[in-house]
Every structure is written in structure tokens, then in C-alpha cells.
Amino acid sequence: MASVNSTEDTKYFTRKEVSKHTDSNDLWFIINNKVYDVTKFTSHPGGQEILLEQGGKDSTEAFEDIGHSSDARELLETFKIGDLVKEDIIDEDQKRIGELPDAYDSSSCSGSWRSWLIPIALGVLATLVYRYFLKAH
């Protein structure tokens, strides 16, 4: 069940809770870490099928890709029923906030240069093979 923050009366939901609301009689989804109940929204310009496809999911990417108007964004806010719990919030880098380090740690950046290691090694290997065959012929 949703928990309530007594100071703001904001309800908090888990992704698992949202994933249970997937049909036309009970339709929720997540956009930008906020939870919306769009069960009563029957006048979507793309049809109800679009909403049903997104039911129970994080629909942020689909919502943003369409480029909804400011009016559509205002209308969406009328369907807001709460926020995601902190552990389920995803930031811009698609990392769970609950798993992020508290302070900057240089070891957390070491993966970025490692991701380039294999392509660089393959490039050097390809160059050596090319030169070998070029000299052989």
C-alpha cells in the first residue's frame, strides 16, 4: 500500500505497486518519477490504446519523445496521485538514487575509461593486421 508523508500528505508508491495497475478500469503509470492514475482520462488524442500500452510502466521516455504541449503537461498534473519512493527514483543517468554514492568517489569514474579500452585495443589490432597484410602483398 502507499505510504503517506505526514508533513506534505504526499503518497509514495513503489514501481512494483504501479505495475499492478494496467487495465482500462485501473490504469497508472510513471512519468518523471511521479505516479499518475489516468483511469478516467478517456479523451487521449492517440486513443486509449496508447495509454494501455504504457499502463503500469515508467512512461517518461514515451511521454517526452512525443513532445507534449504545455497544456497536456498541465492536464497530466491533474491526474497525479503521488511520487515514487526514494529507492525507486531514477535520475538522468538511469541509476537508482538509493544506490548512488553519498560523496564523489574517483573510483566511480574509473569505468568511463575502461569502456574505451576494448575499442582502442581492437583499433590497434586492426591497424597491425592491415599493415602486416599490406607489407606481405
CSV table of N, CA and C in Angstrom, one decimal:
chain,number,residue,atom,x,y,z
A,1,MET,N,0.8,-1.2,0.0
A,1,MET,CA,0.0,0.0,0.0
A,1,MET,C,0.9,1.2,0.0
A,2,ALA,N,0.4,2.3,-0.4
A,2,ALA,CA,1.2,3.6,-0.5
A,2,ALA,C,1.4,4.1,0.9
A,3,SER,N,2.6,4.7,1.1
A,3,SER,CA,2.9,5.3,2.4
A,3,SER,C,2.6,6.8,2.3
A,4,VAL,N,2.3,7.4,3.4
A,4,VAL,CA,1.9,8.9,3.3
A,4,VAL,C,3.0,9.6,4.2
A,5,ASN,N,3.5,10.7,3.6
A,5,ASN,CA,4.4,11.6,4.3
A,5,ASN,C,3.5,12.5,5.1
A,6,SER,N,3.6,12.5,6.4
A,6,SER,CA,2.6,13.3,7.2
A,6,SER,C,2.8,14.8,7.1
A,7,THR,N,4.0,15.3,6.7
A,7,THR,CA,4.2,16.7,6.6
A,7,THR,C,3.6,17.3,5.3
A,8,GLU,N,3.6,16.5,4.2
A,8,GLU,CA,3.1,17.1,3.0
A,8,GLU,C,1.9,16.3,2.4
A,9,ASP,N,1.5,15.3,3.1
A,9,ASP,CA,0.4,14.4,2.6
A,9,ASP,C,0.6,13.9,1.2
A,10,THR,N,1.9,13.7,0.8
A,10,THR,CA,2.2,13.1,-0.5
A,10,THR,C,2.2,11.6,-0.3
A,11,LYS,N,1.6,11.0,-1.2
A,11,LYS,CA,1.6,9.5,-1.2
A,11,LYS,C,2.8,9.0,-2.0
A,12,TYR,N,3.4,8.0,-1.5
A,12,TYR,CA,4.6,7.4,-2.2
A,12,TYR,C,4.3,6.0,-2.6
A,13,PHE,N,4.7,5.6,-3.8
A,13,PHE,CA,4.4,4.3,-4.4
A,13,PHE,C,5.7,3.7,-4.9
A,14,THR,N,5.8,2.4,-4.9
A,14,THR,CA,6.9,1.6,-5.5
A,14,THR,C,6.6,1.3,-6.9
A,15,ARG,N,7.6,1.0,-7.7
A,15,ARG,CA,7.4,0.6,-9.1
A,15,ARG,C,6.5,-0.7,-9.1
A,16,LYS,N,6.8,-1.5,-8.2
A,16,LYS,CA,6.0,-2.8,-8.1
A,16,LYS,C,4.5,-2.5,-7.9
A,17,GLU,N,4.2,-1.5,-7.1
A,17,GLU,CA,2.8,-1.2,-6.9
A,17,GLU,C,2.2,-0.6,-8.1
A,18,VAL,N,2.9,0.2,-8.8
A,18,VAL,CA,2.4,0.8,-10.1
A,18,VAL,C,2.2,-0.3,-11.1
A,19,SER,N,3.1,-1.2,-11.2
A,19,SER,CA,3.0,-2.3,-12.2
A,19,SER,C,1.7,-3.1,-12.1
A,20,LYS,N,1.0,-3.0,-11.0
A,20,LYS,CA,-0.3,-3.8,-10.9
A,20,LYS,C,-1.5,-3.1,-11.5
A,21,HIS,N,-1.3,-1.9,-12.0
A,21,HIS,CA,-2.4,-1.1,-12.5
A,21,HIS,C,-2.3,-0.9,-14.0
A,22,THR,N,-2.8,-1.9,-14.7
A,22,THR,CA,-2.5,-2.0,-16.1
A,22,THR,C,-3.8,-2.1,-17.0
A,23,ASP,N,-5.0,-2.1,-16.5
A,23,ASP,CA,-6.1,-2.2,-17.4
A,23,ASP,C,-7.0,-1.0,-17.4
A,24,SER,N,-7.9,-0.9,-18.3
A,24,SER,CA,-8.7,0.3,-18.5
A,24,SER,C,-9.5,0.7,-17.3
A,25,ASN,N,-9.8,-0.2,-16.4
A,25,ASN,CA,-10.5,0.1,-15.2
A,25,ASN,C,-9.6,0.5,-14.0
A,26,ASP,N,-8.3,0.5,-14.2
A,26,ASP,CA,-7.4,0.8,-13.2
A,26,ASP,C,-6.0,1.0,-13.8
A,27,LEU,N,-5.7,2.2,-14.3
A,27,LEU,CA,-4.6,2.5,-15.2
A,27,LEU,C,-3.7,3.5,-14.6
A,28,TRP,N,-2.5,3.1,-14.2
A,28,TRP,CA,-1.5,4.0,-13.6
A,28,TRP,C,-0.2,4.0,-14.5
A,29,PHE,N,0.6,5.0,-14.4
A,29,PHE,CA,1.9,5.0,-15.0
A,29,PHE,C,2.8,6.0,-14.3
A,30,ILE,N,4.1,6.0,-14.6
A,30,ILE,CA,5.1,6.8,-14.0
A,30,ILE,C,5.6,7.8,-15.1
A,31,ILE,N,5.7,9.0,-14.8
A,31,ILE,CA,6.4,10.0,-15.7
A,31,ILE,C,7.2,10.9,-14.8
A,32,ASN,N,8.5,10.9,-15.1
A,32,ASN,CA,9.5,11.8,-14.3
A,32,ASN,C,9.4,11.5,-12.8
A,33,ASN,N,9.3,10.2,-12.5
A,33,ASN,CA,9.3,9.8,-11.1
A,33,ASN,C,8.0,10.2,-10.3
A,34,LYS,N,7.0,10.5,-11.0
A,34,LYS,CA,5.7,10.8,-10.4
A,34,LYS,C,4.7,9.8,-10.9
A,35,VAL,N,3.7,9.5,-10.0
A,35,VAL,CA,2.7,8.5,-10.3
A,35,VAL,C,1.4,9.1,-10.7
A,36,TYR,N,0.8,8.6,-11.8
A,36,TYR,CA,-0.4,9.2,-12.3
A,36,TYR,C,-1.5,8.1,-12.5
A,37,ASP,N,-2.7,8.4,-12.1
A,37,ASP,CA,-3.8,7.5,-12.3
A,37,ASP,C,-4.6,8.1,-13.4
A,38,VAL,N,-4.5,7.5,-14.6
A,38,VAL,CA,-5.2,8.0,-15.8
A,38,VAL,C,-6.4,7.2,-16.2
A,39,THR,N,-7.0,6.5,-15.2
A,39,THR,CA,-8.1,5.6,-15.5
A,39,THR,C,-9.3,6.4,-16.1
A,40,LYS,N,-9.5,7.6,-15.6
A,40,LYS,CA,-10.7,8.4,-16.0
A,40,LYS,C,-10.3,9.3,-17.2
A,41,PHE,N,-9.1,9.2,-17.7
A,41,PHE,CA,-8.7,10.0,-18.9
A,41,PHE,C,-9.0,9.3,-20.2
A,42,THR,N,-10.2,9.5,-20.7
A,42,THR,CA,-10.7,8.8,-21.9
A,42,THR,C,-10.6,9.5,-23.2
A,43,SER,N,-10.1,10.8,-23.1
A,43,SER,CA,-10.1,11.6,-24.4
A,43,SER,C,-8.6,11.8,-24.9
A,44,HIS,N,-7.7,10.8,-24.7
A,44,HIS,CA,-6.4,11.0,-25.2
A,44,HIS,C,-6.4,11.0,-26.8
A,45,PRO,N,-5.7,12.0,-27.4
A,45,PRO,CA,-5.8,12.2,-28.8
A,45,PRO,C,-5.2,10.9,-29.6
A,46,GLY,N,-4.3,10.2,-29.0
A,46,GLY,CA,-3.8,9.0,-29.6
A,46,GLY,C,-4.6,7.8,-29.4
A,47,GLY,N,-5.7,7.9,-28.6
A,47,GLY,CA,-6.6,6.8,-28.3
A,47,GLY,C,-6.2,6.1,-27.0
A,48,GLN,N,-7.1,5.4,-26.4
A,48,GLN,CA,-6.9,4.7,-25.2
A,48,GLN,C,-5.8,3.6,-25.3
A,49,GLU,N,-5.6,3.1,-26.5
A,49,GLU,CA,-4.6,2.0,-26.7
A,49,GLU,C,-3.2,2.5,-26.3
A,50,ILE,N,-2.9,3.7,-26.6
A,50,ILE,CA,-1.6,4.3,-26.3
A,50,ILE,C,-1.4,4.3,-24.8
A,51,LEU,N,-2.5,4.6,-24.0
A,51,LEU,CA,-2.4,4.6,-22.6
A,51,LEU,C,-2.3,3.2,-22.0
A,52,LEU,N,-3.0,2.3,-22.6
A,52,LEU,CA,-3.0,0.9,-22.1
A,52,LEU,C,-1.6,0.3,-22.4
A,53,GLU,N,-0.9,0.7,-23.5
A,53,GLU,CA,0.4,0.2,-23.7
A,53,GLU,C,1.4,0.6,-22.6
A,54,GLN,N,1.2,1.7,-22.1
A,54,GLN,CA,2.1,2.3,-21.1
A,54,GLN,C,1.7,1.9,-19.6
A,55,GLY,N,0.5,1.3,-19.5
A,55,GLY,CA,0.0,1.0,-18.1
A,55,GLY,C,0.9,0.2,-17.3
A,56,GLY,N,1.1,0.7,-16.0
A,56,GLY,CA,1.9,0.0,-15.1
A,56,GLY,C,3.4,0.2,-15.3
A,57,LYS,N,3.8,1.1,-16.2
A,57,LYS,CA,5.2,1.2,-16.6
A,57,LYS,C,5.7,2.6,-16.3
A,58,ASP,N,7.0,2.8,-16.4
A,58,ASP,CA,7.6,4.1,-16.4
A,58,ASP,C,7.5,4.6,-17.9
A,59,SER,N,6.7,5.6,-18.1
A,59,SER,CA,6.3,6.1,-19.4
A,59,SER,C,7.1,7.4,-19.7
A,60,THR,N,8.1,7.7,-19.0
A,60,THR,CA,8.8,9.0,-19.2
A,60,THR,C,9.3,9.2,-20.6
A,61,GLU,N,10.0,8.2,-21.1
A,61,GLU,CA,10.6,8.3,-22.4
A,61,GLU,C,9.5,8.4,-23.5
A,62,ALA,N,8.5,7.6,-23.4
A,62,ALA,CA,7.4,7.7,-24.4
A,62,ALA,C,6.7,9.1,-24.3
A,63,PHE,N,6.5,9.6,-23.1
A,63,PHE,CA,5.8,10.9,-23.0
A,63,PHE,C,6.7,12.0,-23.5
A,64,GLU,N,8.0,12.0,-23.2
A,64,GLU,CA,8.9,13.1,-23.6
A,64,GLU,C,9.2,13.0,-25.1
A,65,ASP,N,9.3,11.8,-25.7
A,65,ASP,CA,9.5,11.6,-27.1
A,65,ASP,C,8.4,12.2,-28.0
A,66,ILE,N,7.2,12.2,-27.5
A,66,ILE,CA,6.1,12.7,-28.3
A,66,ILE,C,6.2,14.3,-28.4
A,67,GLY,N,6.7,14.9,-27.3
A,67,GLY,CA,6.7,16.3,-27.3
A,67,GLY,C,5.4,16.9,-26.9
A,68,HIS,N,4.9,16.5,-25.8
A,68,HIS,CA,3.6,17.0,-25.4
A,68,HIS,C,3.6,18.5,-25.1
A,69,SER,N,2.5,19.2,-25.4
A,69,SER,CA,2.4,20.6,-25.2
A,69,SER,C,2.3,21.0,-23.7
A,70,SER,N,2.4,22.3,-23.4
A,70,SER,CA,2.3,22.7,-22.0
A,70,SER,C,0.9,22.5,-21.5
A,71,ASP,N,-0.1,22.6,-22.4
A,71,ASP,CA,-1.4,22.3,-21.9
A,71,ASP,C,-1.6,20.8,-21.5
A,72,ALA,N,-1.0,19.9,-22.3
A,72,ALA,CA,-1.0,18.5,-22.0
A,72,ALA,C,-0.3,18.2,-20.7
A,73,ARG,N,0.8,18.9,-20.4
A,73,ARG,CA,1.5,18.7,-19.2
A,73,ARG,C,0.7,19.2,-18.0
A,74,GLU,N,0.0,20.3,-18.2
A,74,GLU,CA,-0.8,20.8,-17.1
A,74,GLU,C,-2.0,19.8,-16.8
A,75,LEU,N,-2.6,19.3,-17.9
A,75,LEU,CA,-3.6,18.3,-17.7
A,75,LEU,C,-3.1,17.1,-17.0
A,76,LEU,N,-1.9,16.6,-17.3
A,76,LEU,CA,-1.3,15.5,-16.7
A,76,LEU,C,-1.3,15.7,-15.2
A,77,GLU,N,-0.9,16.8,-14.7
A,77,GLU,CA,-0.8,17.1,-13.3
A,77,GLU,C,-2.1,16.9,-12.5
A,78,THR,N,-3.2,17.0,-13.2
A,78,THR,CA,-4.5,16.8,-12.5
A,78,THR,C,-4.7,15.3,-12.2
A,79,PHE,N,-3.9,14.4,-12.9
A,79,PHE,CA,-4.1,13.0,-12.6
A,79,PHE,C,-3.0,12.5,-11.7
A,80,LYS,N,-2.1,13.4,-11.1
A,80,LYS,CA,-1.1,12.9,-10.2
A,80,LYS,C,-1.7,12.5,-8.9
A,81,ILE,N,-1.2,11.3,-8.5
A,81,ILE,CA,-1.6,10.7,-7.2
A,81,ILE,C,-0.5,10.6,-6.2
A,82,GLY,N,0.7,10.8,-6.7
A,82,GLY,CA,1.9,10.6,-5.7
A,82,GLY,C,3.2,10.6,-6.5
A,83,ASP,N,4.2,10.2,-5.7
A,83,ASP,CA,5.6,10.1,-6.2
A,83,ASP,C,6.1,8.7,-5.9
A,84,LEU,N,7.2,8.4,-6.6
A,84,LEU,CA,7.9,7.2,-6.3
A,84,LEU,C,8.6,7.2,-5.0
A,85,VAL,N,8.8,6.1,-4.3
A,85,VAL,CA,9.6,6.1,-3.1
A,85,VAL,C,11.0,6.3,-3.5
A,86,LYS,N,11.8,6.9,-2.6
A,86,LYS,CA,13.2,7.3,-2.9
A,86,LYS,C,14.0,6.1,-3.6
A,87,GLU,N,13.8,4.9,-3.1
A,87,GLU,CA,14.6,3.8,-3.6
A,87,GLU,C,14.3,3.5,-5.0
A,88,ASP,N,13.1,3.9,-5.6
A,88,ASP,CA,12.8,3.6,-6.9
A,88,ASP,C,13.0,4.7,-7.9
A,89,ILE,N,13.4,5.9,-7.4
A,89,ILE,CA,13.6,7.0,-8.2
A,89,ILE,C,14.8,6.8,-9.1
A,90,ILE,N,14.7,7.2,-10.4
A,90,ILE,CA,15.8,7.1,-11.4
A,90,ILE,C,16.2,8.5,-11.8
A,91,ASP,N,17.5,8.7,-11.8
A,91,ASP,CA,18.0,10.0,-12.2
A,91,ASP,C,18.3,10.0,-13.7
A,92,GLU,N,18.8,11.1,-14.2
A,92,GLU,CA,19.1,11.3,-15.6
A,92,GLU,C,20.0,10.2,-16.2
A,93,ASP,N,20.9,9.7,-15.4
A,93,ASP,CA,21.9,8.7,-15.8
A,93,ASP,C,21.3,7.3,-15.7
A,94,GLN,N,20.0,7.2,-15.4
A,94,GLN,CA,19.3,5.9,-15.2
A,94,GLN,C,19.9,5.0,-14.1
A,95,LYS,N,20.4,5.7,-13.0
A,95,LYS,CA,20.9,5.0,-11.9
A,95,LYS,C,19.9,5.2,-10.8
A,96,ARG,N,19.7,4.2,-10.0
A,96,ARG,CA,18.8,4.3,-8.8
A,96,ARG,C,19.4,5.2,-7.8
A,97,ILE,N,18.7,6.2,-7.4
A,97,ILE,CA,19.2,7.2,-6.4
A,97,ILE,C,19.6,6.4,-5.1
A,98,GLY,N,18.9,5.4,-4.7
A,98,GLY,CA,19.3,4.7,-3.5
A,98,GLY,C,20.7,4.0,-3.6
A,99,GLU,N,21.2,3.8,-4.8
A,99,GLU,CA,22.5,3.2,-5.0
A,99,GLU,C,23.6,4.1,-5.3
A,100,LEU,N,23.3,5.4,-5.4
A,100,LEU,CA,24.4,6.3,-5.7
A,100,LEU,C,25.3,6.6,-4.5
A,101,PRO,N,26.6,6.8,-4.7
A,101,PRO,CA,27.4,7.1,-3.6
A,101,PRO,C,27.0,8.5,-3.0
A,102,ASP,N,27.3,8.6,-1.7
A,102,ASP,CA,26.9,9.8,-1.0
A,102,ASP,C,27.8,11.0,-1.3
A,103,ALA,N,29.1,10.7,-1.5
A,103,ALA,CA,30.1,11.7,-1.9
A,103,ALA,C,30.8,11.3,-3.2
A,104,TYR,N,31.5,12.3,-3.8
A,104,TYR,CA,32.2,12.0,-5.0
A,104,TYR,C,33.3,11.0,-4.7
A,105,ASP,N,33.4,10.0,-5.5
A,105,ASP,CA,34.5,9.0,-5.3
A,105,ASP,C,35.1,8.8,-6.6
A,106,SER,N,36.4,9.0,-6.7
A,106,SER,CA,37.1,8.9,-8.0
A,106,SER,C,37.1,7.5,-8.6
A,107,SER,N,36.9,6.5,-7.8
A,107,SER,CA,36.9,5.1,-8.3
A,107,SER,C,35.6,4.9,-9.1
A,108,SER,N,34.5,5.7,-8.8
A,108,SER,CA,33.3,5.6,-9.5
A,108,SER,C,33.4,6.0,-11.0
A,109,CYS,N,34.4,6.8,-11.3
A,109,CYS,CA,34.6,7.3,-12.6
A,109,CYS,C,35.6,6.4,-13.4
A,110,SER,N,36.2,5.4,-12.8
A,110,SER,CA,37.1,4.6,-13.5
A,110,SER,C,36.5,3.8,-14.6
A,111,GLY,N,35.2,3.5,-14.5
A,111,GLY,CA,34.6,2.7,-15.6
A,111,GLY,C,34.5,3.5,-16.9
A,112,SER,N,34.6,4.8,-16.9
A,112,SER,CA,34.4,5.5,-18.2
A,112,SER,C,35.6,5.3,-19.1
A,113,TRP,N,36.8,5.3,-18.6
A,113,TRP,CA,38.0,5.0,-19.5
A,113,TRP,C,38.0,3.5,-19.8
A,114,ARG,N,37.5,2.6,-19.0
A,114,ARG,CA,37.5,1.2,-19.3
A,114,ARG,C,36.6,0.9,-20.4
A,115,SER,N,35.6,1.7,-20.6
A,115,SER,CA,34.6,1.4,-21.7
A,115,SER,C,35.3,1.7,-23.0
A,116,TRP,N,36.3,2.5,-23.0
A,116,TRP,CA,37.0,2.8,-24.3
A,116,TRP,C,38.2,1.8,-24.5
A,117,LEU,N,38.6,1.0,-23.6
A,117,LEU,CA,39.7,0.2,-23.7
A,117,LEU,C,39.6,-0.9,-24.8
A,118,ILE,N,38.5,-1.5,-24.9
A,118,ILE,CA,38.3,-2.6,-25.9
A,118,ILE,C,38.3,-2.0,-27.3
A,119,PRO,N,37.5,-0.9,-27.6
A,119,PRO,CA,37.5,-0.4,-28.9
A,119,PRO,C,38.9,0.1,-29.3
A,120,ILE,N,39.7,0.7,-28.4
A,120,ILE,CA,41.0,1.1,-28.7
A,120,ILE,C,41.9,-0.1,-29.0
A,121,ALA,N,41.8,-1.1,-28.2
A,121,ALA,CA,42.6,-2.3,-28.4
A,121,ALA,C,42.3,-2.9,-29.8
A,122,LEU,N,41.0,-3.0,-30.1
A,122,LEU,CA,40.6,-3.5,-31.4
A,122,LEU,C,41.1,-2.7,-32.6
A,123,GLY,N,41.1,-1.4,-32.4
A,123,GLY,CA,41.6,-0.5,-33.4
A,123,GLY,C,43.1,-0.7,-33.7
A,124,VAL,N,43.9,-0.8,-32.6
A,124,VAL,CA,45.3,-1.0,-32.7
A,124,VAL,C,45.5,-2.4,-33.4
A,125,LEU,N,44.8,-3.4,-33.0
A,125,LEU,CA,45.0,-4.7,-33.6
A,125,LEU,C,44.6,-4.7,-35.1
A,126,ALA,N,43.5,-4.0,-35.4
A,126,ALA,CA,43.2,-3.9,-36.9
A,126,ALA,C,44.2,-3.2,-37.7
A,127,THR,N,44.8,-2.2,-37.1
A,127,THR,CA,45.9,-1.4,-37.8
A,127,THR,C,47.1,-2.3,-38.0
A,128,LEU,N,47.5,-3.1,-37.0
A,128,LEU,CA,48.6,-4.0,-37.1
A,128,LEU,C,48.4,-5.1,-38.2
A,129,VAL,N,47.2,-5.7,-38.2
A,129,VAL,CA,46.8,-6.7,-39.1
A,129,VAL,C,46.8,-6.1,-40.5
A,130,TYR,N,46.3,-4.9,-40.7
A,130,TYR,CA,46.3,-4.2,-42.0
A,130,TYR,C,47.7,-4.0,-42.5
A,131,ARG,N,48.6,-3.5,-41.7
A,131,ARG,CA,49.9,-3.2,-42.1
A,131,ARG,C,50.7,-4.5,-42.4
A,132,TYR,N,50.4,-5.6,-41.7
A,132,TYR,CA,51.0,-6.8,-41.9
A,132,TYR,C,50.7,-7.3,-43.3
A,133,PHE,N,49.4,-7.3,-43.6
A,133,PHE,CA,48.9,-7.8,-44.9
A,133,PHE,C,49.3,-6.8,-46.1
A,134,LEU,N,49.4,-5.5,-45.8
A,134,LEU,CA,49.8,-4.6,-46.8
A,134,LEU,C,51.3,-4.8,-47.2
A,135,LYS,N,52.1,-5.1,-46.2
A,135,LYS,CA,53.5,-5.3,-46.4
A,135,LYS,C,53.8,-6.7,-47.1
A,136,ALA,N,52.9,-7.7,-46.8
A,136,ALA,CA,53.0,-9.0,-47.3
A,136,ALA,C,52.7,-9.1,-48.8
A,137,HIS,N,51.9,-8.2,-49.3
A,137,HIS,CA,51.5,-8.2,-50.7
A,137,HIS,C,52.0,-7.1,-51.4
